[in-house]
PDB file of C-alpha atoms in Angstrom:
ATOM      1  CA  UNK L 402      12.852  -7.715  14.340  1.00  0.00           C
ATOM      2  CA  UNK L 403       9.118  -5.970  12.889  1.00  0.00           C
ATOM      3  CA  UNK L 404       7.876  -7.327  10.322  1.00  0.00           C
ATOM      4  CA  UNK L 405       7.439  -4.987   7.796  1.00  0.00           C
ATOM      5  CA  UNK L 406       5.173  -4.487   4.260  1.00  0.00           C
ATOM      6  CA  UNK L 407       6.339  -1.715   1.961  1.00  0.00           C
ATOM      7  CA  UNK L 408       3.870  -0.495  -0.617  1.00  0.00           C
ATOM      8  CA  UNK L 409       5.350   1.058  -3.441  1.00  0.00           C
ATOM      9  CA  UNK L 410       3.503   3.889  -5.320  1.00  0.00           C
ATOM     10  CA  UNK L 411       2.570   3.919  -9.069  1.00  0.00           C
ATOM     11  CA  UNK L 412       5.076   1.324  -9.935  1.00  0.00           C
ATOM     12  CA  UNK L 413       4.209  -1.438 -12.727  1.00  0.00           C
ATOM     13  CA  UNK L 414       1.056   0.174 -13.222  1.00  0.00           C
ATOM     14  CA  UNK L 415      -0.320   0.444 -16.661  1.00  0.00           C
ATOM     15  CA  UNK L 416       3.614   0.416 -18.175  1.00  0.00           C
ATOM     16  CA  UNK L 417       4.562   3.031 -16.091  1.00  0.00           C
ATOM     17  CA  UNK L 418       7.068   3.301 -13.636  1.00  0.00           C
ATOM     18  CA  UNK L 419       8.818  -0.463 -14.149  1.00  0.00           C
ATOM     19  CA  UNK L 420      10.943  -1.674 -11.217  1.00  0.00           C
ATOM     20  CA  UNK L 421      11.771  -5.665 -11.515  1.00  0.00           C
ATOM     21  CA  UNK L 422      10.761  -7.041  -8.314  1.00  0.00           C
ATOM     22  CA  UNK L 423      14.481  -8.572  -8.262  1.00  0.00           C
ATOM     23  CA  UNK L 424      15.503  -5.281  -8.097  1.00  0.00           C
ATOM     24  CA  UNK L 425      13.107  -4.375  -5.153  1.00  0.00           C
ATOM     25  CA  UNK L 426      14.685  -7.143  -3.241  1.00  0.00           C
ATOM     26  CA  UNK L 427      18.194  -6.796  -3.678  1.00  0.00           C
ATOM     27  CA  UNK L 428      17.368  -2.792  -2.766  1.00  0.00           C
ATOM     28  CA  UNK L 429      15.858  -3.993   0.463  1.00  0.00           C
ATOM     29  CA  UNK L 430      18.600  -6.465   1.281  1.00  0.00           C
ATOM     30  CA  UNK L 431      21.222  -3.493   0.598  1.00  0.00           C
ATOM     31  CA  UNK L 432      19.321  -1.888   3.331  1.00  0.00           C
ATOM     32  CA  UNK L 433      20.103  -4.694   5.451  1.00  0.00           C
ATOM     33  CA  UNK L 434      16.578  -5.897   5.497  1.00  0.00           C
ATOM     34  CA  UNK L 435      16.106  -9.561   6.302  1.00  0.00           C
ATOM     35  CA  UNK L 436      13.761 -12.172   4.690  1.00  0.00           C
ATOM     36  CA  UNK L 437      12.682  -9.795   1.882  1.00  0.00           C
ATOM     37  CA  UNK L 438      10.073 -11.414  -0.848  1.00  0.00           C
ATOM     38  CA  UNK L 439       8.040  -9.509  -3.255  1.00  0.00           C
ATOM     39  CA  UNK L 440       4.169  -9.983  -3.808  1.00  0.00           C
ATOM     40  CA  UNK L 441       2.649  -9.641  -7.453  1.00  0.00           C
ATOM     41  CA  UNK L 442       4.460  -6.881  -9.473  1.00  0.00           C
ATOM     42  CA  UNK L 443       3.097  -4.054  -8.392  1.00  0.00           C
ATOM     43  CA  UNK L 444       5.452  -2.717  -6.200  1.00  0.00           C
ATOM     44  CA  UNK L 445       4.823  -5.016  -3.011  1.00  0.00           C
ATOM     45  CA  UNK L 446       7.902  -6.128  -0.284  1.00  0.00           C
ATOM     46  CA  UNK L 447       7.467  -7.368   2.610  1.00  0.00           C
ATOM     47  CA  UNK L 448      10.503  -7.848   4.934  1.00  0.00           C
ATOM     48  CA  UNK L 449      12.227  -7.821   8.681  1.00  0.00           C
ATOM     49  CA  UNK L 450      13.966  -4.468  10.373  1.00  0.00           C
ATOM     50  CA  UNK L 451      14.921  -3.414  13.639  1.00  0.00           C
ATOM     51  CA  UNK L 452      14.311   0.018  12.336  1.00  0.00           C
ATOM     52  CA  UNK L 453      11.640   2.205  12.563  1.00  0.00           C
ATOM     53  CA  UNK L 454       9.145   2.598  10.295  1.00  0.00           C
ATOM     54  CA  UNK L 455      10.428   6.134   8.963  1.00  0.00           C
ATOM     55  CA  UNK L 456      13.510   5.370   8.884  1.00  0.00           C
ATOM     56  CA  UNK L 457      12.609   2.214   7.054  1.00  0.00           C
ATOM     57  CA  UNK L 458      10.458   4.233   4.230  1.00  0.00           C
ATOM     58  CA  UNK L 459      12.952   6.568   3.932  1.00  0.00           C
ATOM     59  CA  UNK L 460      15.781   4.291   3.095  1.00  0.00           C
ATOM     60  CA  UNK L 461      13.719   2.534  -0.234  1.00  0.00           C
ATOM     61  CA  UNK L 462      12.691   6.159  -1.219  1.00  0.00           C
ATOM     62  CA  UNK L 463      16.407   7.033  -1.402  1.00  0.00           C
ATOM     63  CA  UNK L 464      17.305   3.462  -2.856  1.00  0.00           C
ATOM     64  CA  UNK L 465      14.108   4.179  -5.279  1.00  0.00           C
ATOM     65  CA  UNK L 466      15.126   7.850  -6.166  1.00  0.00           C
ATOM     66  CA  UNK L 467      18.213   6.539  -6.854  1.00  0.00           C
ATOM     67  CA  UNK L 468      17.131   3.847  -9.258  1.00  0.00           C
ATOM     68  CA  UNK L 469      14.185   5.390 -11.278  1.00  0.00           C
ATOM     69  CA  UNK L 470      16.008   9.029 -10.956  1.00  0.00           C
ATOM     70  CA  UNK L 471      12.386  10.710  -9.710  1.00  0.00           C
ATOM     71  CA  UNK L 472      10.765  10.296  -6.101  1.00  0.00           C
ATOM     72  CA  UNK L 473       8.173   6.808  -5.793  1.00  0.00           C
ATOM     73  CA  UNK L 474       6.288   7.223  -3.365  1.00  0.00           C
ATOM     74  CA  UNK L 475       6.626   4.523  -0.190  1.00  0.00           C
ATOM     75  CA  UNK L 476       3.763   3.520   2.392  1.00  0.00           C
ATOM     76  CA  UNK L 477       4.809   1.335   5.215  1.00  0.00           C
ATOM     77  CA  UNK L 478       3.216  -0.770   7.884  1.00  0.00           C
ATOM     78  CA  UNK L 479       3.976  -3.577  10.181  1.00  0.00           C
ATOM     79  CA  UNK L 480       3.126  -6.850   9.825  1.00  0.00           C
ATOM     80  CA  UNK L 481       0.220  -6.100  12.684  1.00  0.00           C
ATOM     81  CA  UNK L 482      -0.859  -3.355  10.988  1.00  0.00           C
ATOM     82  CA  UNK L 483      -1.728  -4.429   7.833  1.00  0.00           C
ATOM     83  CA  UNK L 484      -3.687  -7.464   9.424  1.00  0.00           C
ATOM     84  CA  UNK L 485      -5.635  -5.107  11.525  1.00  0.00           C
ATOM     85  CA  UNK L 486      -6.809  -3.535   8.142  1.00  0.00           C
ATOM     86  CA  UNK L 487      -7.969  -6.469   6.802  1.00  0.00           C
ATOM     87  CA  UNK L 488      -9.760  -7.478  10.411  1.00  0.00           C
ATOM     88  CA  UNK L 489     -11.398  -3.818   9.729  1.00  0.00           C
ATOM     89  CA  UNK L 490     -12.721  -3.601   6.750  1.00  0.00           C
ATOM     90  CA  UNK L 491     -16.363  -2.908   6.811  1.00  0.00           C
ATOM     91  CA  UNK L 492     -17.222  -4.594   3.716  1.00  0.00           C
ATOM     92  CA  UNK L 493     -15.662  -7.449   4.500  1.00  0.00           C
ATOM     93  CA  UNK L 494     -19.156  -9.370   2.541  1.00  0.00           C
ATOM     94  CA  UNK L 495     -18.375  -8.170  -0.796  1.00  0.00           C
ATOM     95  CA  UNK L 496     -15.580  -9.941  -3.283  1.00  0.00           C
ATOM     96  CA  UNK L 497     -11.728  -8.669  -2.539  1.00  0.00           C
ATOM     97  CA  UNK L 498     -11.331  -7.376  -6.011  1.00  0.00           C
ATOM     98  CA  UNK L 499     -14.260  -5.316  -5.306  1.00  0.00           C
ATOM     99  CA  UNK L 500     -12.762  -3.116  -1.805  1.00  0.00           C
ATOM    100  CA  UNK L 501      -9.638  -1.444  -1.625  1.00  0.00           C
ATOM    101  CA  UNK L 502      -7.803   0.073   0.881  1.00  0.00           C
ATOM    102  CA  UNK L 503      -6.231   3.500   0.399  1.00  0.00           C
ATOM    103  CA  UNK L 504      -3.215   3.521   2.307  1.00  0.00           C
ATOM    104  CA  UNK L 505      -1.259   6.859   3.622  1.00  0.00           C
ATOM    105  CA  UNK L 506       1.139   8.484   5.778  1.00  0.00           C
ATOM    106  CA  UNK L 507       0.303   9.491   8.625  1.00  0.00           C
ATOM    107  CA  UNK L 508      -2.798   9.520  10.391  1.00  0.00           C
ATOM    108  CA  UNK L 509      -6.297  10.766   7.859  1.00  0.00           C
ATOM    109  CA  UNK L 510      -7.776  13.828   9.011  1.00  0.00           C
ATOM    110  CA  UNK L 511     -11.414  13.775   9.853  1.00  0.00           C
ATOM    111  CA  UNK L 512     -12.431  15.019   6.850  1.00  0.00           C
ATOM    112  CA  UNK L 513     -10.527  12.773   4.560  1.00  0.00           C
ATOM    113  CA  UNK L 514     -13.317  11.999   2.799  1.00  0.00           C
ATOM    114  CA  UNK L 515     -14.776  15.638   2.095  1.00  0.00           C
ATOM    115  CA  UNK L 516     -13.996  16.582  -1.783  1.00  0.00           C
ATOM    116  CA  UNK L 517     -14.928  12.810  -2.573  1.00  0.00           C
ATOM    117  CA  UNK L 518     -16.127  13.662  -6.430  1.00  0.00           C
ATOM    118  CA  UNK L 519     -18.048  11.360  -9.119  1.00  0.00           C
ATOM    119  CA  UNK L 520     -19.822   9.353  -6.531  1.00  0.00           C
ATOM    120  CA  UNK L 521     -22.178   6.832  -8.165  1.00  0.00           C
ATOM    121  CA  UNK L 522     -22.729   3.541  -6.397  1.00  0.00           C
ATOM    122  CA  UNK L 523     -19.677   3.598  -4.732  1.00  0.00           C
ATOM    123  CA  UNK L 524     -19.119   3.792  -0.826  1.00  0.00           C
ATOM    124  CA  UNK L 525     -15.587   5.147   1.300  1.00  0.00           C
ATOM    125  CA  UNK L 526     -15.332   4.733   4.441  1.00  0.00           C
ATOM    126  CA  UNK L 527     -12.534   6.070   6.874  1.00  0.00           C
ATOM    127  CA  UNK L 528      -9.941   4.240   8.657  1.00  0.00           C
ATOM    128  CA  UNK L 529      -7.160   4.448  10.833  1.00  0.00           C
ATOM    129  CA  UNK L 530      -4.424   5.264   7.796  1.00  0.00           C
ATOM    130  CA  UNK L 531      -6.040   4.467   5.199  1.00  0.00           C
ATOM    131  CA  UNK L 532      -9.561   4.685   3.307  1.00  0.00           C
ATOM    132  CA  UNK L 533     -11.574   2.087   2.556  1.00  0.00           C
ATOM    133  CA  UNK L 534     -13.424   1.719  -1.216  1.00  0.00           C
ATOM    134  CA  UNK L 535     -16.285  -0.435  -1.950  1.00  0.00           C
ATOM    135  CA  UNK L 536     -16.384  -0.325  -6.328  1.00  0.00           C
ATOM    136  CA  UNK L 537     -19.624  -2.756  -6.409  1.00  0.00           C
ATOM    137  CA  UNK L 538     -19.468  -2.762 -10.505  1.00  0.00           C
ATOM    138  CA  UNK L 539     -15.586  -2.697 -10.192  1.00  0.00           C
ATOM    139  CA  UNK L 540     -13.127  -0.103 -10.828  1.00  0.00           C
ATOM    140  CA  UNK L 541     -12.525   0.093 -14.960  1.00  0.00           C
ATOM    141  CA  UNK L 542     -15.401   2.694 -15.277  1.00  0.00           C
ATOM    142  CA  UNK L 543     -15.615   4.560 -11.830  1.00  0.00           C
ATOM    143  CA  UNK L 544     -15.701   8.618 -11.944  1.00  0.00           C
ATOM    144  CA  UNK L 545     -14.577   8.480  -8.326  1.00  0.00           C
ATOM    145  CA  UNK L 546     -11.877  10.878  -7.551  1.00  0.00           C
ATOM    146  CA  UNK L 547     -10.868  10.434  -3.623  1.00  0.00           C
ATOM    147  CA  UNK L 548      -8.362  13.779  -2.901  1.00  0.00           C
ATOM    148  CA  UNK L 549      -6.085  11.400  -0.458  1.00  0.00           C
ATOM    149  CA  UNK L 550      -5.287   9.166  -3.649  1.00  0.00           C
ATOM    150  CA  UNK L 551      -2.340  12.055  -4.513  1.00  0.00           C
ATOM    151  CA  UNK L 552      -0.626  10.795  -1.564  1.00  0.00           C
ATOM    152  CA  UNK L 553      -1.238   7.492  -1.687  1.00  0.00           C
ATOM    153  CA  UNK L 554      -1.244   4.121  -2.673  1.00  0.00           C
ATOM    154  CA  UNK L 555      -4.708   1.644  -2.837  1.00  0.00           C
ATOM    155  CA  UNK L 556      -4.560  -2.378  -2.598  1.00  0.00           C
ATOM    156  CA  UNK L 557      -7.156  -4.819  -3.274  1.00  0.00           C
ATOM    157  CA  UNK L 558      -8.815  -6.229  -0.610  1.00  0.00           C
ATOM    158  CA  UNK L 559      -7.404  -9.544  -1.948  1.00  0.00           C
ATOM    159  CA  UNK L 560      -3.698  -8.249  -2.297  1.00  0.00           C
ATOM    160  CA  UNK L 561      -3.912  -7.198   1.557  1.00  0.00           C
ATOM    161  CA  UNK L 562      -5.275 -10.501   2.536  1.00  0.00           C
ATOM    162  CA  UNK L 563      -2.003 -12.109   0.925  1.00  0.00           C
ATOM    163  CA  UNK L 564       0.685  -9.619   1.844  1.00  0.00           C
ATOM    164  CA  UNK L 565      -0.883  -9.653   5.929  1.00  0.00           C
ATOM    165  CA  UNK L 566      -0.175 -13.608   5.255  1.00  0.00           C
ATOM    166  CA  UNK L 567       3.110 -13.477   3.950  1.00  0.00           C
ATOM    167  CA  UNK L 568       4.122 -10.746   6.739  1.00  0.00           C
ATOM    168  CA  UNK L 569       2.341 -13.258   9.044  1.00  0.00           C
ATOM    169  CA  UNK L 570       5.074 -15.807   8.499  1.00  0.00           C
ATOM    170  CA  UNK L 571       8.333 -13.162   9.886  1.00  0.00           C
ATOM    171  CA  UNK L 572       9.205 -13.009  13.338  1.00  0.00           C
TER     172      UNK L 572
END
């Protein structure tokens, strides 16, 4: 069995796009996904599969599409992949609530971070799949506009931490 995190896009965000995390578990045990549990509501399950990890996202996208009737957007990694994020993070000094991680599909082209707008004292750094976001005065008044955000879905620094500890506990 992986060990598995699923990161659900836009969901429970601001009032939009609710999905009781109930829900999000009994989806993923219709799947036949073992151990499921659900992290904070914001659209967070972690879980066991034998199956691969497309197959796995494209299972709760149906399940979701299904539920919600519109498409919500799914970002998957393995247990060991979502602790090698946090092991990467360059600024691992600053506060959690401060860094994100922008996850995606797929692997980030070279020049993920070209058409980066309203800059001010924020930094982005690449990463494997995902982009990395230092907001030193926080994120409630940022201007920054990252192009890869349409496609996918950012964490905390301190929501990563917990979910790569709760996937740390599966087989």
């Amino acid at each position: 069995m992986i060990g598995y995190v699923a990161l659900l896009r836009a969901v429970n965000v601001g009032g939009t796009g609710k999905l009781p995390m109930t829900q999000l578990v009994r989806m993923s045990e219709a799947e036949g996904f073992k151990n499921a549990r659900t992290y904070i509501a914001s659209g967070n399950v972690v879980f066991e599969s034998d199956r691969p990890e497309g197959e796995v996202r494209y299972a709760l996208e149906k399940r979701l599409r299904a539920y919600t009737g519109k498409d919500v957007g799914v970002i998957v990694r393995t247990a060991a992949e979502l602790a090698d994020t946090l092991a990467r993070n360059p600024f691992s000094d600053s506060p959690g609530s401060r860094v994100t991680a922008l996850f995606v599909d797929g692997t980030l082209p070279t020049d993920a971070i070209d058409g980066v707008t309203g800059i001010t004292n924020e930094k982005v750094r690449l990463g494997k799949r995902e982009l990395f976001v230092l907001y030193p005065d926080g994120m409630a008044r940022t201007r920054l506009r990252i192009p890869s955000d349409r496609r996918g879905t950012a964490r905390n620094m301190n929501t990563v931490a917990k979910l790569a500890e709760i996937a740390a506990t599966l087989s």
